[in-house]
Short mmCIF file of C-alpha atoms and ligand atoms in Angstrom, two decimals:
data_model
loop_
_atom_site.label_atom_id
_atom_site.label_comp_id
_atom_site.label_asym_id
_atom_site.label_seq_id
_atom_site.Cartn_x
_atom_site.Cartn_y
_atom_site.Cartn_z
CA UNK A 1 -0.47 0.17 -0.42
CA UNK A 2 1.51 3.98 -1.40
CA UNK A 3 2.36 6.27 1.31
CA UNK A 4 -0.48 9.00 1.62
CA UNK A 5 0.51 12.35 2.78
CA UNK A 6 -1.19 14.20 5.08
CA UNK A 7 -2.37 16.90 2.80
CA UNK A 8 -4.27 13.78 0.49
CA UNK A 9 -5.98 12.50 3.57
CA UNK A 10 -7.40 15.69 5.29
CA UNK A 11 -8.92 16.68 1.77
CA UNK A 12 -9.57 13.89 0.25
CA UNK A 13 -13.62 12.06 -0.14
CA UNK A 14 -12.55 8.83 -0.53
CA UNK A 15 -13.61 7.34 2.48
CA UNK A 16 -13.29 2.81 3.95
CA UNK A 17 -9.24 3.14 2.32
CA UNK A 18 -6.93 1.57 3.85
CA UNK A 19 -4.11 3.94 3.93
CA UNK A 20 -0.77 4.60 5.83
CA UNK A 21 1.21 7.38 7.06
CA UNK A 22 3.90 8.39 8.97
CA UNK A 23 4.57 11.44 10.58
CA UNK A 24 4.83 12.87 13.86
CA UNK A 25 2.67 13.26 16.91
CA UNK A 26 2.01 16.65 17.45
CA UNK A 27 -0.27 15.86 20.71
CA UNK A 28 -1.61 12.52 22.51
CA UNK A 29 -4.70 13.03 24.27
CA UNK A 30 -6.95 10.41 26.71
CA UNK A 31 -4.76 7.96 24.80
CA UNK A 32 -6.70 7.55 22.23
CA UNK A 33 -6.29 10.16 19.80
CA UNK A 34 -2.93 11.82 18.23
CA UNK A 35 -2.90 14.50 16.28
CA UNK A 36 -0.22 14.13 13.54
CA UNK A 37 1.58 16.07 10.43
CA UNK A 38 4.35 15.43 7.68
CA UNK A 39 4.35 18.88 6.54
CA UNK A 40 2.61 18.45 4.04
CA UNK A 41 0.11 21.06 5.61
CA UNK A 42 -0.52 22.68 8.09
CA UNK A 43 -3.83 20.42 8.37
CA UNK A 44 -2.80 17.28 11.20
CA UNK A 45 -4.24 13.97 10.57
CA UNK A 46 -6.47 12.78 14.01
CA UNK A 47 -5.72 8.81 13.93
CA UNK A 48 -7.47 7.10 16.02
CA UNK A 49 -6.28 4.07 18.49
CA UNK A 50 -8.43 1.50 20.08
CA UNK A 51 -6.06 1.72 23.13
CA UNK A 52 -7.00 -1.41 24.77
CA UNK A 53 -5.98 -3.71 21.97
CA UNK A 54 -2.67 -1.53 22.17
CA UNK A 55 0.02 -2.97 24.41
CA UNK A 56 1.00 -0.04 27.17
CA UNK A 57 4.04 -0.44 26.42
CA UNK A 58 4.09 1.17 23.22
CA UNK A 59 1.49 3.81 24.28
CA UNK A 60 3.87 5.53 26.19
CA UNK A 61 5.93 5.97 23.55
CA UNK A 62 3.43 7.86 21.77
CA UNK A 63 4.70 11.41 22.49
CA UNK A 64 5.09 14.81 20.26
CA UNK A 65 8.34 15.15 18.41
CA UNK A 66 7.44 10.55 18.48
CA UNK A 67 8.17 9.14 14.45
CA UNK A 68 5.95 7.07 13.26
CA UNK A 69 3.47 5.01 11.15
CA UNK A 70 0.65 3.98 10.97
CA UNK A 71 -2.54 2.11 9.16
CA UNK A 72 -5.13 2.20 9.35
CA UNK A 73 -8.81 2.73 7.92
CA UNK A 74 -9.58 6.25 7.03
CA UNK A 75 -12.95 7.88 7.27
CA UNK A 76 -15.28 10.76 7.86
CA UNK A 77 -14.95 11.88 10.74
CA UNK A 78 -17.47 13.22 13.77
CA UNK A 79 -14.69 16.20 15.16
CA UNK A 80 -15.92 19.65 14.27
CA UNK A 81 -13.26 21.15 11.57
CA UNK A 82 -12.48 18.33 10.30
CA UNK A 83 -12.92 16.49 7.16
CA UNK A 84 -11.40 13.16 7.59
CA UNK A 85 -9.91 10.91 10.30
CA UNK A 86 -7.42 7.49 10.37
CA UNK A 87 -9.03 4.65 12.72
CA UNK A 88 -6.10 2.50 13.50
CA UNK A 89 -5.69 -0.81 12.38
CA UNK A 90 -1.43 -0.96 12.55
CA UNK A 91 1.13 1.48 15.08
CA UNK A 92 5.02 1.73 13.94
CA UNK A 93 7.49 3.85 16.48
CA UNK A 94 9.76 5.19 14.17
CA UNK A 95 11.55 7.19 15.94
CA UNK A 96 11.46 7.28 19.61
CA UNK A 97 11.04 11.48 21.78
CA UNK A 98 11.99 11.55 25.62
CA UNK A 99 9.10 13.24 26.74
CA UNK A 100 11.28 14.96 29.28
CA UNK A 101 14.09 16.29 26.94
CA UNK A 102 11.79 17.02 24.20
CA UNK A 103 13.03 21.14 23.50
CA UNK A 104 9.11 21.63 21.51
CA UNK A 105 6.77 20.61 24.41
CA UNK A 106 2.55 21.00 23.13
CA UNK A 107 1.60 25.13 23.65
CA UNK A 108 2.84 28.00 22.26
CA UNK A 109 6.42 29.10 22.74
CA UNK A 110 8.50 32.82 22.53
CA UNK A 111 10.15 33.34 18.59
CA UNK A 112 13.20 33.90 21.01
CA UNK A 113 12.92 30.06 22.36
CA UNK A 114 12.61 28.84 19.15
CA UNK A 115 15.66 30.26 17.42
CA UNK A 116 17.41 28.95 19.73
CA UNK A 117 16.60 25.57 18.88
CA UNK A 118 15.75 26.55 14.79
CA UNK A 119 16.63 22.22 14.36
CA UNK A 120 13.26 22.14 15.83
CA UNK A 121 11.00 24.80 15.01
CA UNK A 122 9.69 24.08 11.31
CA UNK A 123 7.91 21.32 13.28
CA UNK A 124 5.96 24.09 15.00
CA UNK A 125 2.94 25.14 13.10
CA UNK A 126 4.35 28.92 12.79
CA UNK A 127 7.51 28.00 10.75
CA UNK A 128 6.07 25.22 9.24
CA UNK A 129 3.63 27.21 8.02
CA UNK A 130 6.44 30.38 6.98
CA UNK A 131 8.72 27.71 4.96
CA UNK A 132 6.11 26.65 3.09
CA UNK A 133 5.01 29.66 1.78
CA UNK A 134 8.81 30.55 1.63
CA UNK A 135 9.04 27.02 -0.84
CA UNK A 136 6.49 28.69 -2.67
CA UNK A 137 7.17 32.53 -3.09
CA UNK A 138 11.08 31.28 -4.31
CA UNK A 139 8.81 28.68 -7.17
CA UNK A 140 7.03 31.98 -8.31
CA UNK A 141 9.74 34.00 -8.22
CA UNK A 142 11.22 31.64 -11.30
CA UNK A 143 8.14 31.45 -12.39
CA UNK A 144 7.60 34.74 -13.19
CA UNK A 145 10.94 35.01 -14.88
CA UNK A 146 11.22 32.31 -16.64
CA UNK A 147 7.80 33.10 -18.39
CA UNK A 148 8.90 36.59 -18.79
CA UNK A 149 11.63 36.08 -20.79
CA UNK A 150 14.18 35.98 -18.50
CA UNK A 151 17.05 33.97 -18.20
CA UNK A 152 18.89 32.61 -14.73
CA UNK A 153 22.36 33.68 -13.44
CA UNK A 154 24.38 31.93 -11.88
CA UNK A 155 27.19 35.03 -9.97
CA UNK A 156 29.69 33.96 -8.31
CA UNK A 157 29.65 34.63 -3.53
CA UNK A 158 33.33 34.43 -4.06
CA UNK A 159 34.29 38.35 -5.49
CA UNK A 160 37.25 40.38 -5.52
CA UNK A 161 34.24 43.18 -5.77
CA UNK A 162 32.42 45.87 -3.73
CA UNK A 163 29.42 46.13 -5.88
CA UNK A 164 27.66 48.61 -3.33
CA UNK A 165 31.20 49.58 -2.55
CA UNK A 166 29.82 50.13 1.08
CA UNK A 167 32.82 47.91 2.75
CA UNK A 168 30.36 45.54 4.09
CA UNK A 169 32.73 42.55 2.94
CA UNK A 170 33.56 38.68 4.43
CA UNK A 171 36.96 38.23 3.44
CA UNK A 172 38.08 34.82 2.71
CA UNK A 173 41.25 34.09 2.63
CA UNK A 174 43.04 30.61 2.85
CA UNK A 175 45.85 32.37 5.59
CA UNK A 176 45.55 31.23 8.86
CA UNK A 177 45.47 33.40 11.47
CA UNK A 178 48.81 35.64 12.31
CA UNK A 179 50.77 33.80 9.94
CA UNK A 180 50.15 35.69 6.53
CA UNK A 181 52.35 36.52 4.98
CA UNK A 182 53.71 40.70 4.31
CA UNK A 183 54.81 42.23 1.08
CA UNK A 184 57.96 44.44 1.95
CA UNK A 185 55.14 47.96 1.64
CA UNK A 186 54.26 45.83 5.72
CA UNK A 187 51.38 44.97 4.41
CA UNK A 188 49.36 41.87 4.24
CA UNK A 189 50.43 39.51 -0.08
CA UNK A 190 47.75 38.58 -1.06
CA UNK A 191 49.34 37.53 -4.33
CA UNK A 192 50.54 34.87 -2.01
CA UNK A 193 46.79 33.81 -0.91
CA UNK A 194 44.49 31.28 -2.25
CA UNK A 195 42.88 32.83 -5.28
CA UNK A 196 45.70 35.27 -5.42
CA UNK A 197 44.48 38.85 -4.66
CA UNK A 198 41.94 39.65 -1.73
CA UNK A 199 37.95 38.47 -2.10
CA UNK A 200 34.67 38.22 -0.13
CA UNK A 201 31.47 36.54 -0.23
CA UNK A 202 29.43 39.16 -2.47
CA UNK A 203 27.33 41.53 -1.23
CA UNK A 204 25.04 41.43 -4.89
CA UNK A 205 25.76 40.13 -8.22
CA UNK A 206 24.51 42.57 -10.10
CA UNK A 207 27.89 43.79 -10.97
CA UNK A 208 28.05 40.70 -12.78
CA UNK A 209 25.19 40.39 -13.52
CA UNK A 210 25.59 43.81 -15.43
CA UNK A 211 27.69 41.59 -17.90
CA UNK A 212 25.17 38.90 -18.86
CA UNK A 213 22.09 41.33 -19.18
CA UNK A 214 24.48 42.92 -22.17
CA UNK A 215 24.38 40.18 -23.50
CA UNK A 216 21.31 37.52 -23.16
CA UNK A 217 19.08 41.03 -22.43
CA UNK A 218 16.73 40.21 -20.09
CA UNK A 219 18.31 38.39 -16.57
CA UNK A 220 18.02 37.55 -13.31
CA UNK A 221 19.81 36.23 -10.11
CA UNK A 222 18.35 35.00 -6.88
CA UNK A 223 21.17 33.69 -4.20
CA UNK A 224 22.67 34.60 -0.94
CA UNK A 225 24.08 37.21 -0.68
CA UNK A 226 26.34 38.59 2.56
CA UNK A 227 26.75 41.88 4.62
CA UNK A 228 29.00 41.99 7.51
CA UNK A 229 27.20 44.89 8.86
CA UNK A 230 26.81 45.44 12.21
CA UNK A 231 22.84 45.45 12.68
CA UNK A 232 21.00 44.67 15.00
CA UNK A 233 17.54 44.76 13.68
CA UNK A 234 14.96 42.55 12.45
CA UNK A 235 15.17 43.55 8.81
CA UNK A 236 18.98 43.30 8.92
CA UNK A 237 20.41 39.63 7.82
CA UNK A 238 24.77 38.68 7.65
CA UNK A 239 22.96 36.17 5.39
CA UNK A 240 19.94 36.97 2.99
CA UNK A 241 18.69 36.30 -0.99
CA UNK A 242 18.58 38.68 -3.13
CA UNK A 243 16.58 38.53 -6.47
CA UNK A 244 18.64 40.73 -8.48
CA UNK A 245 17.28 41.58 -12.22
CA UNK A 246 19.52 43.18 -14.95
CA UNK A 247 17.10 44.56 -18.22
CA UNK A 248 19.36 46.05 -21.50
CA UNK A 249 17.51 48.49 -22.79
CA UNK A 250 14.60 49.35 -20.04
CA UNK A 251 15.21 53.15 -17.87
CA UNK A 252 13.95 53.45 -14.50
CA UNK A 253 10.42 53.75 -15.46
CA UNK A 254 10.28 50.66 -17.23
CA UNK A 255 12.38 49.09 -13.27
CA UNK A 256 9.91 50.96 -11.50
CA UNK A 257 6.99 48.87 -13.56
CA UNK A 258 8.93 46.08 -13.61
CA UNK A 259 9.18 45.77 -9.61
CA UNK A 260 5.63 46.18 -8.99
CA UNK A 261 4.05 43.66 -11.68
CA UNK A 262 7.18 41.30 -10.17
CA UNK A 263 6.01 42.18 -6.32
CA UNK A 264 2.33 42.04 -7.59
CA UNK A 265 3.41 38.57 -9.51
CA UNK A 266 4.54 36.05 -6.86
CA UNK A 267 2.41 38.16 -4.38
CA UNK A 268 -0.64 36.96 -5.51
CA UNK A 269 0.19 32.81 -6.54
CA UNK A 270 1.05 32.51 -2.67
CA UNK A 271 -2.25 34.12 -2.14
CA UNK A 272 -3.74 31.19 -4.91
CA UNK A 273 -1.51 28.62 -3.37
CA UNK A 274 -0.33 29.25 0.19
CA UNK A 275 -4.55 29.56 1.66
CA UNK A 276 -4.31 27.17 4.74
CA UNK A 277 -0.93 28.76 5.45
CA UNK A 278 -1.70 32.12 5.91
CA UNK A 279 -5.57 31.75 6.80
CA UNK A 280 -3.16 29.66 10.18
CA UNK A 281 -0.84 33.07 10.12
CA UNK A 282 -4.00 35.18 10.10
CA UNK A 283 -5.10 34.06 12.70
CA UNK A 284 -2.11 33.88 15.30
CA UNK A 285 -1.51 37.75 13.35
CA UNK A 286 -5.50 38.37 14.84
CA UNK A 287 -5.14 36.62 18.49
CA UNK A 288 -1.06 38.57 18.06
CA UNK A 289 -2.20 42.29 17.32
CA UNK A 290 -4.08 41.92 20.66
CA UNK A 291 -1.34 41.75 23.20
CA UNK A 292 2.43 41.45 22.00
CA UNK A 293 5.03 42.70 19.52
CA UNK A 294 6.23 40.26 17.87
CA UNK A 295 4.47 40.14 14.91
CA UNK A 296 3.87 43.34 13.27
CA UNK A 297 0.87 44.95 14.62
CA UNK A 298 -1.57 46.38 11.34
CA UNK A 299 -5.39 47.46 10.82
CA UNK A 300 -5.64 45.09 8.05
CA UNK A 301 -5.30 41.85 8.75
CA UNK A 302 -2.90 39.85 7.03
CA UNK A 303 -4.68 38.18 4.15
CA UNK A 304 -6.38 41.86 4.21
CA UNK A 305 -2.74 43.37 3.16
CA UNK A 306 -1.67 41.49 1.09
CA UNK A 307 -4.72 41.40 -1.33
CA UNK A 308 -4.61 44.79 -1.08
CA UNK A 309 -0.77 45.43 -2.12
CA UNK A 310 -1.53 43.23 -5.27
CA UNK A 311 -5.15 45.19 -6.71
CA UNK A 312 -3.31 48.79 -5.42
CA UNK A 313 -0.54 51.56 -7.44
CA UNK A 314 2.48 51.63 -6.01
CA UNK A 315 3.30 55.45 -5.63
CA UNK A 316 5.46 57.12 -6.95
CA UNK A 317 7.55 59.91 -5.18
CA UNK A 318 10.67 61.67 -6.06
CA UNK A 319 13.23 61.87 -3.10
CA UNK A 320 12.46 65.42 -4.42
CA UNK A 321 8.82 65.66 -3.21
CA UNK A 322 9.04 62.90 -0.31
CA UNK A 323 11.83 65.48 1.50
CA UNK A 324 8.89 67.90 0.98
CA UNK A 325 7.02 66.64 2.99
CA UNK A 326 9.28 65.25 5.80
CA UNK A 327 9.71 68.43 6.78
CA UNK A 328 6.37 69.21 6.68
CA UNK A 329 5.20 66.59 8.88
CA UNK A 330 5.15 64.97 12.69
CA UNK A 331 5.84 60.68 13.24
CA UNK A 332 2.59 62.06 15.61
CA UNK A 333 1.39 65.18 17.32
CA UNK A 334 3.18 64.21 20.44
CA UNK A 335 6.21 63.18 19.16
CA UNK A 336 9.17 64.30 15.82
CA UNK A 337 11.37 62.99 13.83
CA UNK A 338 14.78 60.85 15.91
CA UNK A 339 16.71 62.16 12.57
CA UNK A 340 14.89 65.59 11.70
CA UNK A 341 14.49 66.45 7.65
CA UNK A 342 16.53 69.81 7.53
CA UNK A 343 18.12 69.60 4.30
CA UNK A 344 17.79 68.41 0.92
CA UNK A 345 20.25 65.11 0.75
CA UNK A 346 20.04 63.70 3.91
CA UNK A 347 19.75 60.23 3.94
CA UNK A 348 16.09 58.78 5.03
CA UNK A 349 16.12 56.70 8.11
CA UNK A 350 14.17 53.68 8.25
CA UNK A 351 11.39 56.18 10.61
CA UNK A 352 10.81 58.26 7.51
CA UNK A 353 10.10 55.67 5.28
CA UNK A 354 7.96 54.23 7.66
CA UNK A 355 6.04 57.86 7.88
CA UNK A 356 5.61 57.95 4.52
CA UNK A 357 4.92 54.50 3.65
CA UNK A 358 2.42 54.12 6.88
CA UNK A 359 1.18 57.35 7.68
CA UNK A 360 1.20 59.86 5.04
CA UNK A 361 1.01 57.03 1.14
CA UNK A 362 -0.97 54.75 3.73
CA UNK A 363 0.52 51.73 0.97
CA UNK A 364 3.56 51.01 -1.00
CA UNK A 365 5.72 54.12 -2.25
CA UNK A 366 8.38 54.22 -4.08
CA UNK A 367 10.46 56.39 -4.11
CA UNK A 368 13.20 57.59 -7.08
CA UNK A 369 16.25 60.17 -7.87
CA UNK A 370 17.83 60.35 -5.46
CA UNK A 371 20.81 62.42 -4.32
CA UNK A 372 23.89 61.28 -6.28
CA UNK A 373 26.48 61.82 -2.79
CA UNK A 374 23.79 59.17 -0.62
CA UNK A 375 23.85 56.24 -3.65
CA UNK A 376 26.43 54.19 -4.93
CA UNK A 377 28.59 54.93 -8.18
CA UNK A 378 26.36 53.05 -10.81
CA UNK A 379 23.54 55.02 -11.05
CA UNK A 380 23.11 56.99 -13.57
CA UNK A 381 23.44 60.76 -13.11
CA UNK A 382 20.45 62.85 -13.98
CA UNK A 383 20.46 65.51 -16.35
CA UNK A 384 20.29 68.26 -12.94
CA UNK A 385 23.90 66.89 -12.13
CA UNK A 386 22.96 66.10 -8.37
CA UNK A 387 20.43 63.52 -8.71
CA UNK A 388 21.27 59.72 -9.83
CA UNK A 389 18.14 57.72 -11.52
CA UNK A 390 17.81 55.48 -8.01
CA UNK A 391 14.77 53.63 -6.76
CA UNK A 392 13.54 51.83 -3.59
CA UNK A 393 10.60 50.43 -3.17
CA UNK A 394 9.14 50.50 0.44
CA UNK A 395 6.28 48.82 2.16
CA UNK A 396 4.72 48.32 5.92
CA UNK A 397 5.99 46.65 7.85
CA UNK A 398 8.74 46.28 6.78
CA UNK A 399 10.49 49.74 5.09
CA UNK A 400 12.70 49.64 2.25
CA UNK A 401 12.53 45.45 0.30
CA UNK A 402 14.34 46.38 -2.95
CA UNK A 403 17.79 48.99 -4.13
CA UNK A 404 17.60 50.17 -7.66
CA UNK A 405 18.97 52.02 -10.19
CA UNK A 406 19.13 52.63 -13.85
CA UNK A 407 23.11 52.25 -14.38
CA UNK A 408 25.55 54.67 -15.35
CA UNK A 409 26.19 53.21 -19.01
CA UNK A 410 28.43 56.63 -19.90
CA UNK A 411 31.94 55.46 -19.80
CA UNK A 412 33.27 58.86 -18.53
CA UNK A 413 30.63 59.85 -16.85
CA UNK A 414 31.86 56.20 -14.91
CA UNK A 415 35.40 56.87 -14.44
CA UNK A 416 34.93 60.52 -13.21
CA UNK A 417 32.33 59.97 -11.08
CA UNK A 418 35.29 56.54 -9.62
CA UNK A 419 37.04 58.56 -9.82
CA UNK A 420 35.72 60.93 -7.00
CA UNK A 421 35.26 58.30 -5.25
CA UNK A 422 38.62 56.83 -4.87
CA UNK A 423 37.25 53.59 -6.52
CA UNK A 424 40.80 51.26 -8.62
CA UNK A 425 39.59 51.41 -12.25
CA UNK A 426 41.80 48.42 -12.40
CA UNK A 427 39.54 46.41 -10.16
CA UNK A 428 36.47 46.79 -12.49
CA UNK A 429 38.41 46.49 -16.02
CA UNK A 430 35.16 44.25 -16.37
CA UNK A 431 32.85 46.30 -15.29
CA UNK A 432 34.19 49.70 -17.45
CA UNK A 433 34.37 47.10 -20.60
CA UNK A 434 30.49 47.28 -20.90
CA UNK A 435 30.97 50.03 -21.93
CA UNK A 436 33.79 50.24 -24.21
CA UNK A 437 31.78 47.74 -25.91
CA UNK A 438 28.39 47.84 -27.22
CA UNK A 439 27.62 49.92 -23.86
CA UNK A 440 23.25 50.84 -23.97
CA UNK A 441 21.09 51.63 -21.16
CA UNK A 442 19.84 49.19 -18.79
CA UNK A 443 18.26 48.79 -15.08
CA UNK A 444 17.43 46.56 -12.96
CA UNK A 445 16.98 46.24 -8.70
CA UNK A 446 17.48 44.09 -5.82
CA UNK A 447 14.94 42.80 -3.96
CA UNK A 448 15.39 40.83 -0.40
CA UNK A 449 14.30 37.46 -0.25
CA UNK A 450 13.92 37.68 3.60
CA UNK A 451 11.85 41.10 4.10
CA UNK A 452 9.73 39.18 0.99
CA UNK A 453 8.71 36.30 2.72
CA UNK A 454 8.72 39.04 6.20
CA UNK A 455 5.63 40.62 5.10
CA UNK A 456 4.43 37.95 3.11
CA UNK A 457 4.46 35.68 6.59
CA UNK A 458 3.81 38.44 8.88
CA UNK A 459 6.27 37.99 10.77
CA UNK A 460 7.74 40.52 12.90
CA UNK A 461 11.49 39.39 13.30
CA UNK A 462 13.46 38.33 9.79
CA UNK A 463 14.87 35.66 12.46
CA UNK A 464 11.92 33.46 11.82
CA UNK A 465 11.32 33.43 7.99
CA UNK A 466 14.86 31.88 6.82
CA UNK A 467 15.55 28.73 8.27
CA UNK A 468 19.36 28.64 10.07
CA UNK A 469 19.34 32.61 10.78
CA UNK A 470 23.24 34.14 10.91
CA UNK A 471 23.30 37.82 12.38
CA UNK A 472 26.14 39.16 14.59
CA UNK A 473 27.14 36.65 17.51
CA UNK A 474 25.05 34.38 15.68
CA UNK A 475 25.89 31.20 13.37
CA UNK A 476 24.98 27.57 15.88
CA UNK A 477 23.04 25.76 13.83
O1 4AD B 501 19.80 48.66 -1.95
P1 4AD B 501 20.77 46.88 -1.72
O2 4AD B 501 21.94 47.01 -0.52
O3 4AD B 501 20.79 47.13 -2.67
C1 4AD B 501 21.96 46.05 -3.75
O4 4AD B 501 22.49 45.42 -2.81
C2 4AD B 501 21.45 46.34 -5.41
N1 4AD B 501 23.44 46.00 -5.70
C3 4AD B 501 21.11 45.53 -5.96
C4 4AD B 501 20.52 45.55 -7.26
O5 4AD B 501 21.23 46.83 -7.93
N2 4AD B 501 20.77 44.73 -7.58
O6 4AD B 501 20.00 45.57 -0.98
C5 4AD B 501 18.97 45.32 -2.05
C6 4AD B 501 17.61 45.26 -0.90
C7 4AD B 501 17.17 45.63 0.06
O7 4AD B 501 16.71 46.61 -0.85
C8 4AD B 501 16.77 45.17 0.84
O8 4AD B 501 15.53 44.27 0.51
C9 4AD B 501 18.01 43.50 1.05
O9 4AD B 501 18.26 43.50 -0.04
N3 4AD B 501 18.88 43.82 1.87
C10 4AD B 501 18.49 43.35 3.29
N4 4AD B 501 17.59 42.41 3.18
C11 4AD B 501 18.22 41.91 4.80
N5 4AD B 501 20.10 41.94 5.99
C12 4AD B 501 20.12 43.10 5.44
N6 4AD B 501 21.22 42.81 5.92
C13 4AD B 501 20.07 43.49 3.90
N7 4AD B 501 20.39 43.93 2.88
C14 4AD B 501 19.45 44.50 2.38
#
């Protein structure tokens, strides 16, 4: 007899069939009712044991977390809220779970506690729902790009460049600590290192993706990126996944259209394909809303919030307009901004971004045309000589979810910019080559995958939407 998934068993109407199922015990009540889950759905299948004919020794071993194999008859359930249940004929314990030691008890645990048990937390309802949504979102990302003529490019993890010029890179070296050879100037001689030069983990695949856009036209990356920034916030990870489309012959306007269409499409996919998980999270979200701050607070429930984003236009606002709004606003009647905006040119803090999205426009916002001196070197200079064709997409509860730009395609202007910022031309000779040989207008953006998962699942902390979060002082698993 073929093994059935719990998902099949809780949805089928074909009763009175013999079934076999394997999974982990969530709860065992009254020596009779096992709630069994195998990860295929948020729902458990109830397995009813004939306890009078089951050995005491076996009953004792049916504990939360134990792995069991069950053979029985699927029958229509009389219980409320469940379609079917299994009358158990045979039960085999595949793996015991000592209840005195198993950390995941059948009660609500705090997310902090579960983070310390990241290897087991996916056995809870919340984390299994989040990780299934994450998986479906990954698929939706590839589906969107593949159906729209993009080629998937795998850009390198180990690179010799700093794409963002922000110096937030993890070094990659084969030298043993304190034993690195020095050159005549007394500096570390990276020529003798594994790659013959200084290397780091990539902060973004953008520069390499640009090279492919200049040949394949429309490309995207979707891979891990790394930032050695010491940010202990609910929105920052040291290792996160980034989605980076890069498109030839597309300007900033097209880039904004693409980001909006892409985000709406993947959220719609999840709305259609993760109904049970989203409903579960929505309910959990509603409960949390009342008291604890672990999940985002919002006037709308989770599903309504997702629908709102897919059904409404994102508001497009220039940096200059945003500054005017912020100069004349307060976050609330009593409070001023912690970082008041006094002059044009200031970088926006998350309090400003949140104000624009959550209080002023009350919808996702795309800010564009930022001052050149607060943005990366590769962004195209506008004719005003002081702003660049940059864009950030800002989301409620999340802040910046996308950062992108039209790229500087003019060789001379790019060289000038690099000189001004002291970026070594020799390091980026290959990037400059793109501007020498068949240059063209092109644009792209980077979307932080975990921030998208955070928004889609309503989770308040980015550490709870990636299986094994990497943050400062934390790489246990
Ligand atoms: O704005 P960023 O730094 O842009 C780039 O890296 C560009 N090279 C992307 C491109 O144009 N191809 O990062 C892009 C996005 C942010 O909007 C945010 O969603 C996410 O990446 N991000 C992070 N997510 C989690 N933890 C961090 N430390 C992040 N830093 C950026």
